[in-house]
XYZ file of C-alpha atoms in Angstrom:
392
model
C 24.079 62.717 4.732
C 21.245 60.237 5.025
C 18.092 61.393 6.985
C 18.687 58.645 9.419
C 22.341 59.766 10.322
C 22.773 61.021 13.837
C 25.774 63.032 14.751
C 26.856 63.452 18.458
C 29.672 65.477 20.097
C 30.979 64.227 23.399
C 28.777 66.418 25.470
C 25.679 65.519 23.454
C 25.661 61.617 23.330
C 22.225 60.655 23.723
C 19.952 57.662 23.891
C 16.235 57.518 23.416
C 15.695 58.806 27.068
C 17.932 61.740 27.127
C 21.561 63.158 27.085
C 24.705 61.232 28.474
C 27.814 63.040 29.757
C 31.060 61.566 28.453
C 34.294 61.029 30.364
C 36.859 63.926 30.106
C 39.040 61.682 27.938
C 36.461 61.327 25.341
C 35.666 65.097 24.968
C 36.736 65.493 21.482
C 35.052 62.529 19.952
C 32.448 63.035 17.277
C 30.265 59.965 17.057
C 28.202 58.936 14.014
C 25.233 56.642 13.964
C 24.343 55.713 10.500
C 22.769 52.973 8.272
C 24.779 51.353 5.512
C 23.861 51.163 2.737
C 21.595 54.202 3.095
C 17.940 53.333 3.016
C 16.875 56.413 1.285
C 19.218 55.598 -1.740
C 18.142 52.065 -2.169
C 15.652 52.659 -5.038
C 18.239 54.450 -7.171
C 21.178 51.991 -6.626
C 19.726 48.761 -7.627
C 19.631 47.017 -4.244
C 17.405 44.135 -3.765
C 14.964 45.362 -1.082
C 13.537 41.974 -0.497
C 16.832 40.137 0.214
C 19.355 42.738 1.157
C 19.712 43.793 4.789
C 21.053 46.905 6.268
C 23.760 47.554 8.805
C 23.620 50.012 11.715
C 27.046 51.500 12.276
C 28.392 53.354 15.133
C 31.592 55.235 13.878
C 33.910 57.467 15.825
C 33.693 59.964 13.002
C 32.358 60.283 9.347
C 35.703 59.519 7.785
C 35.043 55.672 7.722
C 31.771 56.178 6.352
C 32.900 58.370 3.548
C 35.629 55.945 2.635
C 33.061 53.236 2.381
C 30.459 55.147 0.188
C 33.206 56.276 -2.058
C 34.374 52.710 -2.682
C 33.962 51.839 -6.433
C 30.695 49.939 -7.149
C 29.228 50.605 -3.687
C 26.588 49.579 -2.970
C 26.245 46.248 -4.806
C 23.662 43.768 -3.855
C 24.696 40.889 -1.513
C 25.573 37.720 -3.550
C 23.334 34.789 -2.931
C 23.558 31.074 -3.699
C 20.711 29.427 -5.629
C 20.406 26.708 -2.944
C 20.991 27.404 0.808
C 24.036 25.434 1.775
C 23.776 25.767 5.627
C 21.391 25.247 8.472
C 21.489 26.511 12.019
C 21.418 23.625 14.453
C 22.387 22.387 17.981
C 26.112 21.759 18.548
C 26.806 19.516 21.520
C 28.484 21.614 24.144
C 28.688 24.670 22.051
C 25.013 25.901 21.960
C 23.965 26.461 18.336
C 26.267 26.141 15.095
C 26.150 26.299 11.372
C 26.104 23.074 9.407
C 26.493 22.053 5.794
C 23.224 20.682 4.095
C 25.252 19.113 1.411
C 28.759 18.229 0.354
C 30.895 21.338 -0.409
C 34.137 21.589 -2.315
C 37.275 23.740 -1.412
C 36.748 27.251 -2.508
C 32.890 26.965 -2.739
C 30.912 30.032 -1.970
C 28.440 29.110 0.955
C 26.865 32.280 2.122
C 27.008 36.006 2.270
C 25.348 38.618 4.658
C 25.659 42.069 5.871
C 26.299 42.691 9.715
C 23.526 43.582 11.937
C 25.885 46.177 13.575
C 29.330 47.525 13.296
C 30.660 49.111 16.500
C 34.093 50.288 17.950
C 35.940 47.467 19.727
C 36.898 50.121 22.337
C 33.151 50.424 23.279
C 33.111 46.702 24.213
C 36.531 46.395 25.870
C 36.023 49.519 27.913
C 33.375 50.376 30.564
C 31.548 53.710 30.519
C 27.904 54.284 30.866
C 27.780 56.519 27.645
C 29.244 53.662 25.722
C 26.597 51.162 26.867
C 23.885 53.752 25.982
C 25.296 54.306 22.478
C 25.390 50.559 21.981
C 21.721 50.393 23.134
C 20.789 53.260 20.659
C 22.473 51.411 17.792
C 20.523 48.236 18.570
C 17.266 50.137 18.691
C 17.906 51.379 15.159
C 17.655 47.744 13.852
C 14.339 46.349 12.556
C 12.403 44.361 15.040
C 13.663 41.214 13.315
C 17.201 42.388 13.535
C 16.825 43.174 17.251
C 15.380 39.774 17.957
C 18.060 38.175 16.038
C 20.787 40.141 17.918
C 19.401 39.557 21.403
C 19.011 35.739 20.667
C 22.777 35.318 20.047
C 24.596 33.424 22.860
C 27.107 35.267 25.097
C 29.760 34.066 27.442
C 28.457 35.891 30.606
C 32.157 36.693 31.548
C 32.375 40.187 33.439
C 34.383 42.654 31.389
C 36.384 45.290 33.297
C 33.706 45.865 35.735
C 30.746 45.037 33.358
C 28.607 42.310 34.866
C 26.647 39.673 33.051
C 23.484 41.919 33.114
C 25.007 43.996 30.315
C 23.899 41.809 27.710
C 24.479 43.886 24.562
C 28.173 44.332 25.311
C 28.413 40.621 26.203
C 26.741 39.509 23.090
C 29.087 41.914 20.924
C 32.165 40.595 22.773
C 31.281 36.990 22.172
C 30.015 37.173 18.657
C 31.789 40.051 17.062
C 34.222 39.719 14.326
C 37.057 42.183 13.913
C 36.881 44.333 10.892
C 40.426 44.662 9.179
C 39.328 47.002 6.280
C 38.742 50.176 8.475
C 41.736 52.150 9.265
C 41.869 55.504 11.204
C 45.604 56.359 11.423
C 45.145 59.182 13.823
C 43.637 56.855 16.398
C 45.420 53.862 18.318
C 42.160 52.112 19.363
C 39.678 52.485 16.564
C 39.147 49.036 15.261
C 35.668 47.852 14.545
C 33.614 44.790 15.527
C 30.807 43.302 13.364
C 27.894 41.175 14.555
C 25.807 38.847 12.085
C 22.601 36.948 12.414
C 23.892 33.645 11.182
C 27.550 34.051 10.752
C 28.116 34.757 14.326
C 26.801 31.256 15.093
C 29.842 29.717 13.624
C 31.920 28.165 16.297
C 35.668 27.995 16.848
C 38.219 25.436 15.846
C 42.083 25.588 15.528
C 41.613 23.488 12.329
C 38.897 25.693 10.702
C 37.161 24.451 7.572
C 35.560 27.747 6.439
C 37.149 31.323 6.137
C 35.359 34.655 5.868
C 36.370 37.943 4.027
C 34.518 41.139 4.069
C 33.675 42.630 0.726
C 33.085 46.499 0.720
C 31.248 47.063 -2.471
C 28.456 44.626 -1.322
C 29.142 45.492 2.326
C 28.899 41.891 3.185
C 30.718 39.039 5.003
C 31.273 36.146 2.581
C 31.879 32.560 3.717
C 33.831 29.990 1.672
C 35.185 26.514 2.342
C 38.945 25.999 2.830
C 38.820 22.268 2.251
C 36.142 19.769 1.203
C 33.223 19.581 3.782
C 30.774 16.706 3.938
C 27.047 17.181 4.504
C 26.140 17.744 8.168
C 29.506 18.706 9.124
C 29.594 21.835 11.346
C 31.375 24.937 9.895
C 34.234 26.222 12.102
C 36.492 29.244 11.927
C 39.382 30.185 14.142
C 38.935 32.860 16.919
C 42.617 32.989 17.639
C 45.848 33.143 15.502
C 46.137 29.498 14.635
C 49.977 29.984 14.263
C 50.192 30.443 18.099
C 51.251 27.644 20.445
C 48.602 25.538 22.138
C 49.240 27.539 25.443
C 48.736 30.862 23.667
C 45.578 29.733 21.936
C 44.081 28.304 25.105
C 44.531 31.537 26.943
C 43.038 33.580 24.000
C 39.934 31.324 24.293
C 39.213 31.853 27.980
C 36.908 34.925 27.371
C 34.666 32.598 25.029
C 34.752 29.791 27.683
C 35.950 27.558 25.085
C 37.859 24.191 25.659
C 38.823 23.410 22.097
C 39.078 19.725 21.315
C 40.495 19.990 17.716
C 43.398 17.739 16.494
C 45.894 20.407 17.379
C 44.617 20.959 20.930
C 44.211 17.344 21.579
C 47.814 16.699 20.528
C 49.448 19.840 22.026
C 53.054 18.540 22.022
C 52.996 17.368 18.310
C 51.153 20.431 17.016
C 53.285 22.952 18.782
C 56.274 21.175 17.295
C 54.619 21.354 13.852
C 53.857 25.016 14.204
C 57.492 25.862 15.000
C 58.736 23.711 12.104
C 56.412 25.686 9.894
C 57.603 28.985 11.105
C 61.185 27.833 10.525
C 60.341 26.375 6.951
C 62.698 27.233 4.067
C 61.326 30.088 1.812
C 59.976 28.124 -1.046
C 60.297 31.253 -3.428
C 64.119 31.393 -2.754
C 64.386 27.636 -2.866
C 62.727 27.619 -6.363
C 65.019 30.230 -7.626
C 68.027 28.197 -6.558
C 66.375 25.059 -8.283
C 65.966 27.133 -11.391
C 69.514 28.140 -11.578
C 71.248 24.949 -10.518
C 70.263 22.098 -12.789
C 72.321 19.617 -10.774
C 69.716 19.883 -8.016
C 66.994 16.974 -8.307
C 64.259 17.767 -10.928
C 61.475 17.016 -8.323
C 62.876 19.057 -5.435
C 60.327 21.751 -5.570
C 57.304 19.481 -6.282
C 58.304 17.026 -3.387
C 59.041 19.964 -1.022
C 55.674 21.598 -1.563
C 53.847 18.272 -1.676
C 55.229 17.319 1.707
C 54.132 20.482 3.402
C 50.625 20.300 1.572
C 50.217 16.817 3.088
C 51.313 18.174 6.596
C 48.969 21.103 6.465
C 46.213 18.718 5.295
C 46.926 16.413 8.196
C 46.465 19.318 10.907
C 43.571 20.825 9.165
C 45.379 24.264 8.436
C 44.428 24.768 4.713
C 43.158 28.313 5.842
C 46.760 29.448 6.214
C 48.048 31.464 3.380
C 51.021 29.165 3.187
C 48.727 26.420 1.883
C 48.032 28.384 -1.212
C 51.641 29.355 -1.653
C 52.714 25.678 -1.620
C 50.048 24.868 -4.287
C 51.244 27.850 -6.404
C 54.918 26.985 -6.368
C 54.127 23.228 -6.929
C 52.209 24.328 -10.004
C 55.049 26.488 -11.280
C 57.577 23.789 -10.675
C 55.362 21.379 -12.618
C 55.157 23.957 -15.435
C 59.039 24.339 -15.417
C 59.353 20.583 -15.729
C 56.876 20.347 -18.726
C 54.517 17.974 -16.663
C 51.097 18.959 -17.945
C 49.146 16.484 -15.689
C 50.908 17.559 -12.485
C 50.412 21.162 -13.502
C 46.824 20.691 -13.913
C 46.478 18.902 -10.508
C 48.189 21.623 -8.663
C 46.812 24.384 -10.784
C 43.220 23.282 -10.109
C 43.733 22.964 -6.372
C 45.500 26.427 -6.441
C 42.646 27.979 -8.198
C 40.035 26.622 -5.586
C 42.203 27.714 -2.699
C 42.596 31.041 -4.255
C 38.799 31.447 -4.416
C 38.853 31.400 -0.514
C 40.607 34.780 -0.443
C 38.648 36.518 -3.112
C 35.219 38.271 -3.096
C 32.522 36.280 -4.715
C 32.402 38.522 -7.980
C 36.156 38.418 -8.481
C 36.512 34.394 -8.489
C 34.078 33.736 -11.325
C 36.745 32.673 -13.950
C 39.448 31.326 -11.803
C 38.590 27.692 -11.780
C 37.748 27.842 -15.581
C 41.187 29.352 -16.270
C 43.009 26.685 -14.370
C 40.801 23.885 -15.476
C 42.133 24.299 -19.069
C 44.703 21.591 -19.405
C 46.490 23.582 -22.041
C 46.918 26.556 -19.826
C 50.237 25.380 -18.432
C 51.727 24.999 -21.799
C 51.196 28.766 -22.610
C 52.975 29.771 -19.341
C 56.197 31.706 -20.009
C 58.152 29.279 -17.780
C 56.883 26.142 -19.575
C 59.692 23.496 -19.715
C 62.404 25.933 -18.564
C 63.779 23.234 -16.293
C 63.309 20.352 -18.963
C 61.338 17.312 -18.817
C 60.424 15.892 -15.513
C 62.712 13.230 -14.204
C 62.559 11.453 -10.951
Protein backbone atom coordinates (compact mmCIF):
# COMPACT_ATOMS: atom_id res chain seq x y z
CA UNK A 1 0.00 0.00 0.00
CA UNK A 2 1.34 3.43 -0.94
CA UNK A 3 1.76 6.03 1.79
CA UNK A 4 -0.89 8.21 0.14
CA UNK A 5 -3.59 5.49 0.10
CA UNK A 6 -6.63 6.14 2.28
CA UNK A 7 -9.05 3.36 3.21
CA UNK A 8 -12.46 4.24 4.62
CA UNK A 9 -15.27 2.04 5.85
CA UNK A 10 -18.80 3.29 5.43
CA UNK A 11 -18.99 4.79 8.91
CA UNK A 12 -15.56 6.44 8.58
CA UNK A 13 -15.80 8.23 5.23
CA UNK A 14 -14.09 11.52 5.89
CA UNK A 15 -13.19 14.74 4.19
CA UNK A 16 -10.60 17.24 5.32
CA UNK A 17 -12.99 18.65 7.92
CA UNK A 18 -14.33 15.56 9.67
CA UNK A 19 -16.38 12.39 9.50
CA UNK A 20 -19.39 11.74 7.32
CA UNK A 21 -22.09 9.16 8.01
CA UNK A 22 -23.05 7.02 5.03
CA UNK A 23 -26.59 5.90 4.18
CA UNK A 24 -27.61 2.47 5.46
CA UNK A 25 -27.52 1.05 1.93
CA UNK A 26 -23.80 1.80 1.77
CA UNK A 27 -22.80 0.31 5.12
CA UNK A 28 -20.64 -2.48 3.67
CA UNK A 29 -18.71 -0.29 1.25
CA UNK A 30 -14.94 -0.03 1.70
CA UNK A 31 -13.68 3.00 -0.17
CA UNK A 32 -10.11 3.50 -1.38
CA UNK A 33 -8.57 6.82 -2.34
CA UNK A 34 -5.28 6.13 -4.10
CA UNK A 35 -2.83 7.65 -6.58
CA UNK A 36 -1.87 5.77 -9.76
CA UNK A 37 0.88 5.20 -10.59
CA UNK A 38 2.07 5.35 -6.97
CA UNK A 39 4.24 8.44 -6.51
CA UNK A 40 6.59 6.72 -4.07
CA UNK A 41 7.43 4.04 -6.68
CA UNK A 42 8.19 6.44 -9.54
CA UNK A 43 12.01 6.54 -9.10
CA UNK A 44 12.25 2.73 -9.46
CA UNK A 45 9.82 2.27 -12.35
CA UNK A 46 11.39 4.54 -14.94
CA UNK A 47 8.52 7.01 -15.07
CA UNK A 48 9.30 10.43 -16.47
CA UNK A 49 8.59 12.68 -13.51
CA UNK A 50 8.77 15.78 -15.70
CA UNK A 51 6.14 14.78 -18.28
CA UNK A 52 4.04 11.98 -16.77
CA UNK A 53 1.10 12.96 -14.58
CA UNK A 54 -0.65 11.03 -11.85
CA UNK A 55 -4.29 10.09 -11.41
CA UNK A 56 -6.29 10.39 -8.21
CA UNK A 57 -8.61 7.38 -8.00
CA UNK A 58 -11.66 6.75 -5.87
CA UNK A 59 -12.36 3.00 -5.91
CA UNK A 60 -15.11 1.10 -4.14
CA UNK A 61 -12.53 -1.43 -2.92
CA UNK A 62 -8.90 -2.36 -3.57
CA UNK A 63 -9.62 -5.13 -6.11
CA UNK A 64 -9.54 -2.70 -9.02
CA UNK A 65 -6.28 -1.13 -7.86
CA UNK A 66 -4.69 -4.56 -7.42
CA UNK A 67 -5.81 -5.61 -10.91
CA UNK A 68 -4.25 -2.48 -12.42
CA UNK A 69 -0.88 -2.68 -10.66
CA UNK A 70 -0.57 -6.38 -11.58
CA UNK A 71 -1.06 -5.62 -15.28
CA UNK A 72 2.08 -6.69 -17.22
CA UNK A 73 4.47 -3.75 -17.80
CA UNK A 74 2.55 -1.40 -15.48
CA UNK A 75 3.49 1.38 -15.08
CA UNK A 76 4.89 2.48 -18.40
CA UNK A 77 5.54 6.10 -19.27
CA UNK A 78 2.83 7.88 -21.22
CA UNK A 79 3.65 7.92 -24.97
CA UNK A 80 4.24 11.36 -26.42
CA UNK A 81 4.41 12.74 -29.95
CA UNK A 82 7.49 14.69 -31.02
CA UNK A 83 5.44 17.70 -32.11
CA UNK A 84 2.19 18.70 -30.44
CA UNK A 85 -0.69 18.02 -32.84
CA UNK A 86 -3.51 19.88 -31.11
CA UNK A 87 -4.49 23.17 -29.59
CA UNK A 88 -7.34 24.12 -27.29
CA UNK A 89 -9.42 26.93 -28.77
CA UNK A 90 -12.85 28.47 -29.03
CA UNK A 91 -15.56 26.36 -30.67
CA UNK A 92 -18.61 28.41 -31.73
CA UNK A 93 -21.61 27.47 -29.62
CA UNK A 94 -19.64 24.84 -27.70
CA UNK A 95 -17.23 26.76 -25.50
CA UNK A 96 -13.74 25.34 -25.93
CA UNK A 97 -12.65 22.47 -28.13
CA UNK A 98 -9.57 20.62 -29.36
CA UNK A 99 -8.25 21.42 -32.86
CA UNK A 100 -5.63 19.95 -35.21
CA UNK A 101 -2.47 22.02 -35.66
CA UNK A 102 -1.53 20.19 -38.89
CA UNK A 103 -2.94 17.70 -41.37
CA UNK A 104 -3.41 14.26 -39.81
CA UNK A 105 -3.88 10.87 -41.48
CA UNK A 106 -6.23 8.05 -40.49
CA UNK A 107 -4.65 6.06 -37.67
CA UNK A 108 -2.19 8.78 -36.65
CA UNK A 109 -1.41 8.94 -32.93
CA UNK A 110 -2.40 12.42 -31.72
CA UNK A 111 -2.15 12.61 -27.94
CA UNK A 112 -2.08 10.58 -24.74
CA UNK A 113 -2.68 11.62 -21.15
CA UNK A 114 -3.51 10.19 -17.77
CA UNK A 115 -6.84 11.16 -16.21
CA UNK A 116 -6.96 13.81 -13.54
CA UNK A 117 -9.38 11.63 -11.58
CA UNK A 118 -11.23 8.31 -11.82
CA UNK A 119 -14.40 7.97 -9.74
CA UNK A 120 -17.44 5.65 -9.59
CA UNK A 121 -20.23 6.68 -11.95
CA UNK A 122 -22.75 6.00 -9.17
CA UNK A 123 -21.19 8.81 -7.12
CA UNK A 124 -22.16 11.24 -9.87
CA UNK A 125 -25.60 9.85 -10.73
CA UNK A 126 -26.79 9.45 -7.14
CA UNK A 127 -27.20 12.21 -4.60
CA UNK A 128 -25.76 11.68 -1.12
CA UNK A 129 -23.80 14.19 0.93
CA UNK A 130 -21.05 11.64 1.67
CA UNK A 131 -20.46 11.08 -2.05
CA UNK A 132 -20.05 14.78 -2.69
CA UNK A 133 -17.57 15.03 0.18
CA UNK A 134 -15.57 12.07 -1.10
CA UNK A 135 -15.41 13.63 -4.56
CA UNK A 136 -14.23 16.86 -2.96
CA UNK A 137 -11.50 14.98 -1.09
CA UNK A 138 -10.43 13.28 -4.34
CA UNK A 139 -10.06 16.66 -6.05
CA UNK A 140 -8.13 18.07 -3.08
CA UNK A 141 -5.53 15.33 -3.55
CA UNK A 142 -4.68 16.72 -7.00
CA UNK A 143 -1.77 19.09 -7.46
CA UNK A 144 -2.71 22.76 -7.50
CA UNK A 145 -2.31 22.75 -11.29
CA UNK A 146 -4.56 19.71 -11.51
CA UNK A 147 -7.22 21.29 -9.32
CA UNK A 148 -7.24 24.43 -11.47
CA UNK A 149 -7.46 22.36 -14.68
CA UNK A 150 -10.38 20.36 -13.27
CA UNK A 151 -12.35 23.35 -12.00
CA UNK A 152 -11.85 25.18 -15.31
CA UNK A 153 -13.73 22.49 -17.23
CA UNK A 154 -17.17 23.47 -18.47
CA UNK A 155 -20.28 21.82 -17.07
CA UNK A 156 -23.88 21.76 -18.21
CA UNK A 157 -25.42 23.12 -14.97
CA UNK A 158 -28.34 20.71 -15.26
CA UNK A 159 -29.65 19.58 -11.85
CA UNK A 160 -29.02 15.87 -11.22
CA UNK A 161 -31.48 14.02 -8.95
CA UNK A 162 -31.84 16.89 -6.53
CA UNK A 163 -28.29 18.16 -6.98
CA UNK A 164 -28.47 21.81 -8.07
CA UNK A 165 -25.96 23.74 -10.11
CA UNK A 166 -23.97 24.78 -7.05
CA UNK A 167 -22.52 21.29 -6.77
CA UNK A 168 -19.90 22.07 -9.36
CA UNK A 169 -17.64 19.06 -8.90
CA UNK A 170 -20.37 16.55 -9.65
CA UNK A 171 -21.56 18.65 -12.59
CA UNK A 172 -18.04 18.80 -14.05
CA UNK A 173 -17.60 15.02 -13.77
CA UNK A 174 -21.05 14.39 -15.24
CA UNK A 175 -20.34 16.61 -18.24
CA UNK A 176 -16.68 15.75 -18.86
CA UNK A 177 -16.26 12.17 -17.67
CA UNK A 178 -15.51 9.27 -20.01
CA UNK A 179 -16.75 5.81 -19.09
CA UNK A 180 -14.01 3.32 -18.28
CA UNK A 181 -14.66 -0.02 -19.96
CA UNK A 182 -11.58 -1.75 -18.54
CA UNK A 183 -12.78 -2.00 -14.94
CA UNK A 184 -15.12 -4.80 -14.00
CA UNK A 185 -16.36 -5.73 -10.55
CA UNK A 186 -18.65 -8.76 -11.06
CA UNK A 187 -20.08 -8.59 -7.54
CA UNK A 188 -21.57 -5.14 -8.12
CA UNK A 189 -24.25 -4.05 -10.56
CA UNK A 190 -23.36 -0.35 -10.46
CA UNK A 191 -19.61 -0.06 -10.28
CA UNK A 192 -18.49 1.42 -13.57
CA UNK A 193 -16.05 4.31 -13.41
CA UNK A 194 -15.68 7.70 -15.04
CA UNK A 195 -12.42 9.49 -15.93
CA UNK A 196 -11.89 13.24 -16.35
CA UNK A 197 -8.97 14.69 -18.34
CA UNK A 198 -7.34 18.10 -18.60
CA UNK A 199 -7.43 18.36 -22.41
CA UNK A 200 -9.19 15.26 -23.74
CA UNK A 201 -12.33 16.21 -21.81
CA UNK A 202 -12.46 19.35 -23.99
CA UNK A 203 -13.27 17.27 -27.09
CA UNK A 204 -16.80 18.01 -28.22
CA UNK A 205 -19.44 15.65 -29.57
CA UNK A 206 -20.39 14.66 -33.09
CA UNK A 207 -22.41 11.70 -34.36
CA UNK A 208 -19.79 11.62 -37.15
CA UNK A 209 -16.63 11.63 -34.99
CA UNK A 210 -13.17 12.04 -36.49
CA UNK A 211 -11.13 10.74 -33.53
CA UNK A 212 -11.36 7.80 -31.17
CA UNK A 213 -9.96 7.15 -27.70
CA UNK A 214 -8.81 3.95 -26.05
CA UNK A 215 -7.48 3.43 -22.53
CA UNK A 216 -4.13 1.68 -22.21
CA UNK A 217 -3.63 0.12 -18.77
CA UNK A 218 0.19 -0.36 -18.81
CA UNK A 219 0.75 3.38 -19.33
CA UNK A 220 -2.52 4.20 -17.53
CA UNK A 221 -3.33 6.68 -20.25
CA UNK A 222 -6.10 7.59 -22.65
CA UNK A 223 -4.79 7.59 -26.22
CA UNK A 224 -6.25 9.60 -29.07
CA UNK A 225 -6.09 8.62 -32.76
CA UNK A 226 -7.68 9.87 -35.98
CA UNK A 227 -10.35 7.64 -37.56
CA UNK A 228 -10.12 9.47 -40.89
CA UNK A 229 -7.91 12.17 -42.48
CA UNK A 230 -8.22 15.49 -40.62
CA UNK A 231 -7.22 18.85 -42.05
CA UNK A 232 -5.31 21.49 -40.09
CA UNK A 233 -7.56 23.65 -37.85
CA UNK A 234 -10.39 21.09 -37.96
CA UNK A 235 -11.98 20.44 -34.57
CA UNK A 236 -11.59 16.96 -33.12
CA UNK A 237 -14.88 15.27 -32.21
CA UNK A 238 -15.94 12.06 -30.53
CA UNK A 239 -19.35 10.51 -29.94
CA UNK A 240 -21.02 10.90 -26.53
CA UNK A 241 -23.75 8.46 -27.57
CA UNK A 242 -24.14 5.15 -29.37
CA UNK A 243 -23.90 6.35 -32.97
CA UNK A 244 -25.79 3.25 -34.10
CA UNK A 245 -28.88 4.70 -32.39
CA UNK A 246 -31.61 6.52 -34.28
CA UNK A 247 -31.68 10.31 -34.47
CA UNK A 248 -34.43 10.45 -31.84
CA UNK A 249 -32.49 8.22 -29.43
CA UNK A 250 -29.27 10.18 -29.88
CA UNK A 251 -31.05 13.50 -29.41
CA UNK A 252 -32.55 12.29 -26.12
CA UNK A 253 -29.17 11.01 -24.91
CA UNK A 254 -27.59 14.42 -25.57
CA UNK A 255 -30.13 16.38 -23.49
CA UNK A 256 -28.06 16.19 -20.25
CA UNK A 257 -25.15 17.81 -22.12
CA UNK A 258 -27.37 20.58 -23.55
CA UNK A 259 -26.16 19.62 -27.03
CA UNK A 260 -28.04 20.21 -30.26
CA UNK A 261 -25.93 18.21 -32.69
CA UNK A 262 -25.75 19.59 -36.24
CA UNK A 263 -23.65 16.83 -37.82
CA UNK A 264 -24.60 15.37 -41.20
CA UNK A 265 -26.62 12.58 -39.57
CA UNK A 266 -28.59 14.92 -37.31
CA UNK A 267 -29.16 17.40 -40.13
CA UNK A 268 -30.65 14.61 -42.26
CA UNK A 269 -32.49 12.47 -39.68
CA UNK A 270 -34.73 10.55 -42.07
CA UNK A 271 -31.90 9.51 -44.38
CA UNK A 272 -29.46 8.77 -41.54
CA UNK A 273 -32.03 6.64 -39.70
CA UNK A 274 -32.64 4.68 -42.89
CA UNK A 275 -28.91 4.15 -43.44
CA UNK A 276 -28.35 2.93 -39.88
CA UNK A 277 -31.21 0.47 -40.27
CA UNK A 278 -29.74 -0.78 -43.56
CA UNK A 279 -26.38 -1.18 -41.83
CA UNK A 280 -27.95 -3.18 -39.01
CA UNK A 281 -29.61 -5.47 -41.55
CA UNK A 282 -26.53 -5.81 -43.78
CA UNK A 283 -25.49 -9.26 -44.96
CA UNK A 284 -22.76 -10.88 -42.87
CA UNK A 285 -19.73 -10.29 -45.09
CA UNK A 286 -17.81 -13.18 -43.52
CA UNK A 287 -20.56 -15.63 -44.48
CA UNK A 288 -20.88 -14.03 -47.92
CA UNK A 289 -17.14 -14.43 -48.48
CA UNK A 290 -17.37 -18.11 -47.52
CA UNK A 291 -20.08 -18.68 -50.12
CA UNK A 292 -18.10 -16.74 -52.70
CA UNK A 293 -14.98 -18.84 -52.16
CA UNK A 294 -16.98 -22.07 -52.43
CA UNK A 295 -19.07 -21.10 -55.46
CA UNK A 296 -16.98 -20.03 -58.44
CA UNK A 297 -20.14 -19.22 -60.41
CA UNK A 298 -20.55 -16.08 -58.28
CA UNK A 299 -19.04 -12.89 -59.78
CA UNK A 300 -15.32 -12.56 -59.16
CA UNK A 301 -15.62 -9.01 -57.86
CA UNK A 302 -18.62 -9.74 -55.59
CA UNK A 303 -16.85 -9.26 -52.24
CA UNK A 304 -14.68 -6.34 -53.36
CA UNK A 305 -17.70 -4.47 -54.72
CA UNK A 306 -19.86 -5.35 -51.71
CA UNK A 307 -17.26 -4.07 -49.24
CA UNK A 308 -16.35 -1.03 -51.36
CA UNK A 309 -20.00 0.01 -51.47
CA UNK A 310 -20.32 -0.05 -47.68
CA UNK A 311 -16.98 1.71 -47.23
CA UNK A 312 -18.16 4.54 -49.50
CA UNK A 313 -21.42 4.86 -47.54
CA UNK A 314 -19.64 4.89 -44.18
CA UNK A 315 -17.27 7.54 -45.55
CA UNK A 316 -20.27 9.58 -46.72
CA UNK A 317 -21.85 9.54 -43.24
CA UNK A 318 -18.55 9.98 -41.40
CA UNK A 319 -18.86 6.67 -39.55
CA UNK A 320 -15.31 5.39 -39.90
CA UNK A 321 -15.16 4.89 -36.13
CA UNK A 322 -17.50 1.90 -36.39
CA UNK A 323 -15.80 -1.50 -36.29
CA UNK A 324 -17.76 -2.33 -39.45
CA UNK A 325 -15.48 0.03 -41.36
CA UNK A 326 -12.41 -1.95 -40.36
CA UNK A 327 -14.12 -5.26 -41.15
CA UNK A 328 -15.09 -4.15 -44.65
CA UNK A 329 -11.52 -3.05 -45.33
CA UNK A 330 -10.22 -6.42 -44.10
CA UNK A 331 -12.59 -8.55 -46.16
CA UNK A 332 -11.96 -6.42 -49.24
CA UNK A 333 -8.24 -7.06 -48.70
CA UNK A 334 -8.71 -10.83 -48.33
CA UNK A 335 -10.91 -10.90 -51.44
CA UNK A 336 -8.26 -9.04 -53.44
CA UNK A 337 -5.69 -11.56 -52.18
CA UNK A 338 -7.92 -14.46 -53.26
CA UNK A 339 -8.27 -12.86 -56.69
CA UNK A 340 -4.52 -12.39 -57.04
CA UNK A 341 -4.89 -8.61 -57.46
CA UNK A 342 -1.75 -7.24 -55.79
CA UNK A 343 -2.49 -3.55 -56.42
CA UNK A 344 -6.00 -3.79 -55.01
CA UNK A 345 -4.76 -5.84 -52.05
CA UNK A 346 -2.12 -3.20 -51.32
CA UNK A 347 -4.74 -0.43 -51.40
CA UNK A 348 -7.15 -2.15 -49.02
CA UNK A 349 -4.37 -3.61 -46.87
CA UNK A 350 -2.78 -0.22 -46.25
CA UNK A 351 -6.13 1.35 -45.34
CA UNK A 352 -6.98 -1.62 -43.12
CA UNK A 353 -3.67 -1.22 -41.29
CA UNK A 354 -4.32 2.48 -40.70
CA UNK A 355 -7.82 1.79 -39.40
CA UNK A 356 -6.51 -1.04 -37.20
CA UNK A 357 -4.12 1.42 -35.54
CA UNK A 358 -7.14 3.30 -34.19
CA UNK A 359 -8.05 0.33 -31.99
CA UNK A 360 -4.54 -0.43 -30.70
CA UNK A 361 -2.45 1.15 -27.94
CA UNK A 362 0.39 3.23 -29.31
CA UNK A 363 3.10 0.67 -28.54
CA UNK A 364 1.25 -2.18 -30.28
CA UNK A 365 0.78 -0.53 -33.65
CA UNK A 366 4.37 0.37 -34.49
CA UNK A 367 4.91 -2.22 -37.24
CA UNK A 368 1.35 -2.48 -38.58
CA UNK A 369 1.70 0.10 -41.37
CA UNK A 370 5.13 -1.22 -42.33
CA UNK A 371 3.83 -4.78 -42.66
CA UNK A 372 0.90 -3.89 -44.91
CA UNK A 373 2.89 -1.34 -46.91
CA UNK A 374 4.98 -4.22 -48.28
CA UNK A 375 3.56 -4.77 -51.76
CA UNK A 376 4.69 -8.39 -51.70
CA UNK A 377 2.90 -9.22 -48.44
CA UNK A 378 -0.31 -10.22 -50.20
CA UNK A 379 1.57 -12.75 -52.35
CA UNK A 380 2.71 -14.51 -49.17
CA UNK A 381 -0.81 -14.87 -47.79
CA UNK A 382 -2.15 -18.47 -47.61
CA UNK A 383 -5.18 -17.43 -49.66
CA UNK A 384 -3.24 -15.89 -52.55
CA UNK A 385 -5.09 -16.55 -55.84
CA UNK A 386 -7.36 -19.24 -54.40
CA UNK A 387 -10.20 -17.62 -56.37
CA UNK A 388 -8.09 -17.16 -59.51
CA UNK A 389 -7.12 -13.99 -61.36
CA UNK A 390 -9.53 -11.10 -60.93
CA UNK A 391 -12.09 -10.77 -63.69
CA UNK A 392 -14.80 -8.14 -63.80
